[in-house]
Amino acid sequence: MVGTDVDKAVDCLNEGLLVAIPTETVYGLAANAFDANAVTGIYKAKNRPQFNPLIIHTNSIERLLNWGLQLPEKMLLLAKHFSPGPITFVIPKSDTIPDIVTAGTHAVAVRIPDHPLTLELLAKIDYPLAAPSANPSGFVSPTNAWHVHEQMGDKVAYILNGGVSRVGVESTIISFLNDTPKLLRYGGISIEQIRSVIGEVEDIPAHSGEQILTDNPVAPGQLARHYATKHQLIHGDPKKYFQYFASDRIAIIAFSSIYAEIPARLQKVLSPERNLDAAAQQLFAVMREIDTWDIDVILAEKFPDEGLGRAINDRLKRASLKD
Ligand code: AMP
Ligand code: MG
């Protein structure tokens, strides 16, 4: 069920079954992207709305060309710098890609993940893998094999165990459908890094106060409420909310601070050294752990809006939204 046998994972995928795969971002729920039945299984297992398209994964740019995809020059430039890595490119689709993968749209999202076991697996198959995060739709993404086993263990034929995900948040998604490349999701590669390679990039619109996110994921790529914990999560300055809850019923997710008003055992500091990459790697595992505690609310700080801090704030903001 859980193991490190790449050939077993290949056999399962060849049979049209679902396999959980490790990546540097989060664990994926993978199926043969060219097998529409197998891909349907992903939507079912996750209870994912059929209008939310999937990212396809492979191990080289050359293979994308072989599958009839046209690759924009700026995408190639970014791929040269950051692939394999936590960046996903949205480009015009080719006929080889089944409509179910792209939720009927004319664009496909492609990524080369950076994990040795999964790269080995991808080299052994002659199709790309459609793979969203290996969690039920709307919940926190898994960053180790055990997270997958807990939530999706009965839905997959095999879980390939590649240890703890190094980046810990999903890939950055960038669209090449218009003249100016456009960011669709903050993730493991920062907008600063992207701009240093290709110059102008359209940012995700900044939101002041309540964030307004689309419910049509095909437009800017994302569902609003996502990454949800069972407990209510509030994203903002924790101190502002202390007065509303008993101090021993509050859990805190902080960057580096400790709050004297709250018992230390109820506080998770993501990076005492204030390293945003280290904080991102911890985020989802900490959200999962806190969610098992006997508390009333999770108060999560707002992180610096730079580098991976943007991805952290994005995930916390989405976790805080109501259904
Ligand atoms: P997940 O793999 O669960 O992180 O979700 C994949 C994300 O990629 C979703 O938010 C999708 O909306 C986005 N995505 C996948 N394919 C496309 C596409 N063709 N166009 C725009 N966004 C996409
Ligand atoms: Mg997901």
XYZ file of C-alpha atoms and ligand atoms in Angstrom:
347
model
C 0.000 0.000 0.000
C 2.688 2.491 1.042
C 6.186 1.878 -0.287
C 9.078 3.010 -2.439
C 8.610 0.542 -5.322
C 8.572 2.661 -8.491
C 7.874 -0.365 -10.724
C 4.809 -1.223 -8.706
C 3.580 2.363 -9.128
C 4.180 2.063 -12.897
C 2.213 -1.219 -13.070
C -0.750 0.327 -11.248
C -0.757 3.398 -13.495
C -0.520 1.228 -16.630
C -3.649 -0.569 -15.434
C -5.527 2.727 -15.169
C -5.422 2.838 -11.363
C -4.742 5.807 -9.069
C -1.336 6.194 -7.433
C -0.268 8.837 -4.908
C 3.073 10.349 -5.886
C 5.577 12.431 -3.937
C 6.574 15.806 -5.317
C 8.615 18.677 -3.915
C 5.412 20.763 -3.492
C 2.754 18.387 -2.081
C 1.747 14.763 -2.756
C -0.258 14.240 -5.946
C -3.134 11.883 -6.785
C -1.981 10.605 -10.167
C -3.515 8.810 -13.136
C -2.651 8.317 -16.814
C -3.638 11.687 -18.327
C -4.382 10.054 -21.703
C -6.876 7.618 -20.139
C -10.151 9.539 -19.654
C -11.567 6.775 -17.415
C -8.576 6.851 -15.119
C -8.784 10.651 -14.928
C -12.484 10.434 -14.052
C -11.358 8.331 -11.092
C -9.329 11.282 -9.771
C -12.359 13.585 -9.729
C -14.408 10.884 -7.967
C -11.767 10.013 -5.372
C -11.273 13.677 -4.444
C -14.915 14.636 -4.829
C -13.524 17.396 -7.027
C -15.887 19.544 -9.111
C -15.577 18.533 -12.783
C -15.049 22.181 -13.769
C -11.727 22.383 -11.913
C -9.015 21.332 -14.401
C -5.946 19.204 -13.577
C -2.228 19.784 -14.014
C -0.352 17.246 -16.155
C 3.125 16.167 -15.091
C 6.019 14.828 -17.108
C 9.808 14.702 -16.893
C 10.974 16.735 -19.903
C 10.100 19.640 -22.177
C 10.827 17.479 -25.260
C 7.990 15.140 -24.406
C 5.533 18.052 -24.305
C 6.542 18.864 -27.886
C 6.015 15.222 -28.884
C 2.484 15.446 -27.546
C 1.743 18.267 -29.974
C 1.953 21.185 -27.526
C 3.248 24.568 -28.711
C 5.524 26.070 -26.100
C 5.810 29.878 -25.829
C 9.345 31.304 -25.757
C 8.988 32.854 -22.286
C 7.716 29.564 -20.929
C 10.824 27.846 -22.279
C 12.990 30.479 -20.635
C 11.294 29.934 -17.278
C 11.474 26.165 -17.684
C 15.202 26.459 -18.290
C 15.590 28.238 -14.949
C 12.977 26.575 -12.754
C 12.000 23.154 -14.195
C 12.048 20.588 -12.752
C 10.513 22.662 -9.975
C 7.415 24.208 -8.399
C 6.131 26.107 -11.449
C 3.156 25.216 -13.688
C 2.610 26.630 -17.169
C -0.860 27.140 -18.653
C -0.634 26.921 -22.452
C -2.967 26.172 -25.382
C -4.023 22.519 -25.365
C -3.408 19.992 -28.127
C -5.826 17.286 -29.304
C -3.777 14.600 -27.527
C -4.953 15.885 -24.132
C -8.441 14.577 -23.203
C -11.065 17.252 -22.450
C -11.648 15.842 -18.976
C -8.109 16.861 -17.983
C -8.704 20.502 -18.919
C -12.349 20.576 -17.788
C -13.370 21.313 -21.357
C -11.209 24.438 -21.711
C -8.735 25.036 -24.517
C -5.781 25.377 -22.174
C -3.710 22.781 -20.380
C -1.544 23.202 -17.280
C 1.856 21.417 -17.396
C 4.600 20.913 -14.828
C 7.849 19.028 -14.372
C 7.990 18.112 -10.672
C 11.317 17.928 -8.874
C 11.380 14.711 -6.910
C 13.797 11.860 -7.673
C 11.281 8.996 -7.249
C 8.610 10.691 -9.321
C 11.084 11.688 -12.041
C 12.171 8.048 -12.162
C 8.542 6.981 -12.445
C 7.755 9.539 -15.168
C 10.720 8.291 -17.210
C 9.234 4.781 -17.163
C 5.835 5.663 -18.630
C 4.942 6.984 -22.077
C 2.098 9.264 -20.992
C 1.856 12.300 -18.677
C 0.255 12.033 -15.244
C -2.775 14.116 -14.386
C -2.340 14.876 -10.701
C -4.053 17.286 -8.322
C -3.096 17.304 -4.661
C -3.891 13.980 -2.942
C -6.542 15.272 -0.512
C -10.330 15.452 -0.597
C -11.334 18.578 -2.526
C -11.190 21.713 -0.383
C -9.006 20.350 2.412
C -5.392 20.847 3.409
C -2.852 19.347 0.969
C -0.647 16.401 2.049
C 3.083 16.894 2.498
C 4.000 13.339 3.469
C 2.849 9.796 2.623
C 1.139 9.395 5.982
C -1.142 12.402 5.325
C -2.248 10.698 2.092
C -2.722 7.345 3.799
C -4.970 8.894 6.455
C -7.273 10.720 4.060
C -7.123 8.820 0.760
C -5.706 5.410 1.722
C -8.778 3.486 0.576
C -8.996 5.340 -2.756
C -5.546 4.655 -4.224
C -3.901 1.464 -5.462
C -0.493 2.504 -4.138
C 1.200 5.355 -2.273
C 4.752 5.989 -3.418
C 6.584 7.199 -0.321
C 9.116 9.918 -1.089
C 9.429 11.409 2.380
C 8.485 14.954 3.370
C 7.793 17.433 0.552
C 10.674 19.906 0.378
C 8.736 23.036 -0.672
C 5.479 22.280 1.122
C 3.100 24.555 -0.824
C 1.741 23.995 -4.333
C 3.363 25.192 -7.531
C 3.138 28.716 -8.856
C 0.765 28.771 -11.852
C 1.499 31.141 -14.734
C -0.636 31.514 -17.860
C 0.715 32.122 -21.347
C -2.656 32.507 -23.065
C -2.275 36.292 -23.513
C 0.573 38.517 -24.693
C 1.651 39.308 -21.155
C 2.245 36.245 -18.936
C -0.197 36.229 -16.027
C 0.102 34.721 -12.570
C -2.856 32.503 -11.598
C -1.661 31.140 -8.248
C 1.139 32.022 -5.827
C 3.359 29.043 -5.083
C 6.852 27.632 -4.745
C 8.536 30.012 -7.225
C 8.060 33.668 -6.273
C 6.878 36.390 -8.644
C 10.180 38.137 -7.929
C 12.071 35.100 -9.283
C 9.832 34.923 -12.354
C 10.226 38.628 -13.131
C 14.003 38.345 -12.867
C 13.905 35.919 -15.814
C 11.128 37.145 -18.142
C 10.416 40.718 -17.033
C 6.798 41.822 -17.106
C 4.296 39.484 -15.445
C 0.711 40.358 -14.568
C 0.256 39.864 -10.811
C -2.810 38.445 -9.080
C -5.009 41.472 -8.231
C -4.232 42.700 -4.720
C -7.108 42.528 -2.291
C -7.540 44.847 0.615
C -9.506 43.569 3.574
C -11.821 40.770 2.517
C -10.315 38.955 -0.390
C -12.576 38.530 -3.380
C -11.718 35.371 -5.237
C -13.496 33.883 -8.173
C -15.671 30.809 -7.850
C -14.888 30.013 -11.458
C -11.494 28.304 -11.217
C -11.003 28.329 -14.960
C -10.786 32.113 -15.004
C -8.029 32.977 -12.555
C -7.472 29.350 -11.732
C -8.674 28.905 -8.188
C -11.624 28.168 -5.970
C -12.021 30.669 -3.155
C -12.436 28.508 -0.050
C -9.747 25.858 0.030
C -7.131 24.344 2.331
C -9.824 24.285 4.997
C -9.299 23.153 8.561
C -12.223 21.764 10.566
C -11.732 24.489 13.176
C -12.458 28.076 12.292
C -9.272 29.815 11.150
C -8.841 33.589 11.320
C -6.075 35.193 9.240
C -4.805 38.487 10.662
C -3.187 39.960 13.771
C -3.904 37.302 16.474
C -3.915 39.903 19.293
C -7.044 41.504 17.872
C -9.009 38.300 18.540
C -7.729 37.268 21.979
C -10.659 39.043 23.679
C -13.241 36.828 21.939
C -11.959 33.407 23.044
C -10.668 31.759 26.233
C -6.870 31.813 26.112
C -6.601 28.022 26.472
C -9.008 27.522 23.528
C -6.871 29.452 21.009
C -4.207 27.917 18.757
C -1.751 30.191 16.983
C 0.201 29.828 13.753
C 2.998 32.406 13.891
C 6.014 33.225 11.749
C 8.496 33.796 14.609
C 6.643 35.432 17.534
C 5.498 33.870 20.797
C 2.443 35.410 22.471
C 2.675 35.684 26.265
C -1.140 35.737 26.614
C -1.570 32.179 25.214
C -0.188 28.865 26.603
C 3.047 28.003 24.776
C 1.819 24.470 23.958
C -0.929 25.976 21.771
C 1.468 27.980 19.608
C 3.239 26.843 16.459
C 6.130 28.985 15.262
C 6.886 28.165 11.623
C 10.381 29.679 11.492
C 12.124 31.268 14.493
C 14.797 32.478 12.020
C 12.098 34.215 9.916
C 12.868 32.154 6.824
C 9.787 32.116 4.562
C 10.877 28.982 2.668
C 11.198 27.063 5.939
C 7.817 28.415 7.088
C 6.119 27.298 3.843
C 7.506 23.792 4.219
C 5.902 23.445 7.660
C 2.583 25.156 6.964
C 0.258 22.309 5.909
C 1.614 19.775 8.424
C 1.112 22.330 11.206
C -2.440 23.101 10.042
C -3.219 19.371 10.133
C -1.711 18.890 13.582
C -3.479 21.874 15.144
C -6.749 20.654 13.691
C -6.532 17.559 15.939
C -6.300 19.719 19.096
C -9.187 20.435 21.442
C -9.532 24.174 20.746
C -12.131 26.648 19.479
C -10.215 28.718 16.942
C -6.954 28.933 14.984
C -5.432 32.408 14.757
C -2.884 32.668 11.941
C -0.593 35.657 11.513
C -0.304 37.510 8.244
C 3.141 36.732 6.841
C 5.371 39.233 4.995
C 3.986 39.657 1.462
C 7.184 38.695 -0.342
C 8.764 35.500 -1.698
C 6.939 32.417 -0.429
C 5.122 34.622 2.081
C 2.591 35.417 -0.657
C 1.798 31.717 -1.119
C 1.512 31.229 2.659
C -0.882 34.201 2.987
C -2.901 32.953 0.009
C -3.393 29.501 1.560
C -4.241 30.912 5.009
C -6.676 33.403 3.498
C -8.471 30.674 1.563
C -8.568 28.464 4.670
C -10.241 31.337 6.543
C -13.110 31.847 4.086
C -16.590 30.547 4.858
C -18.291 27.992 2.574
P -4.266 21.254 -7.489
O -3.517 20.309 -8.340
O -5.267 20.613 -6.583
O -3.341 22.182 -6.782
O -5.110 22.150 -8.489
C -4.600 22.500 -9.751
C -4.850 23.950 -10.022
O -4.434 24.245 -11.360
C -6.324 24.297 -9.942
O -6.471 25.443 -9.170
C -6.720 24.590 -11.366
O -7.717 25.578 -11.428
C -5.409 25.021 -12.009
N -5.433 24.658 -13.434
C -5.279 23.441 -13.950
N -5.446 23.454 -15.286
C -5.717 24.726 -15.623
C -6.006 25.381 -16.844
N -6.066 24.708 -17.984
N -6.230 26.699 -16.813
C -6.210 27.384 -15.640
N -5.951 26.815 -14.445
C -5.703 25.516 -14.424
Mg -5.284 20.999 -4.320
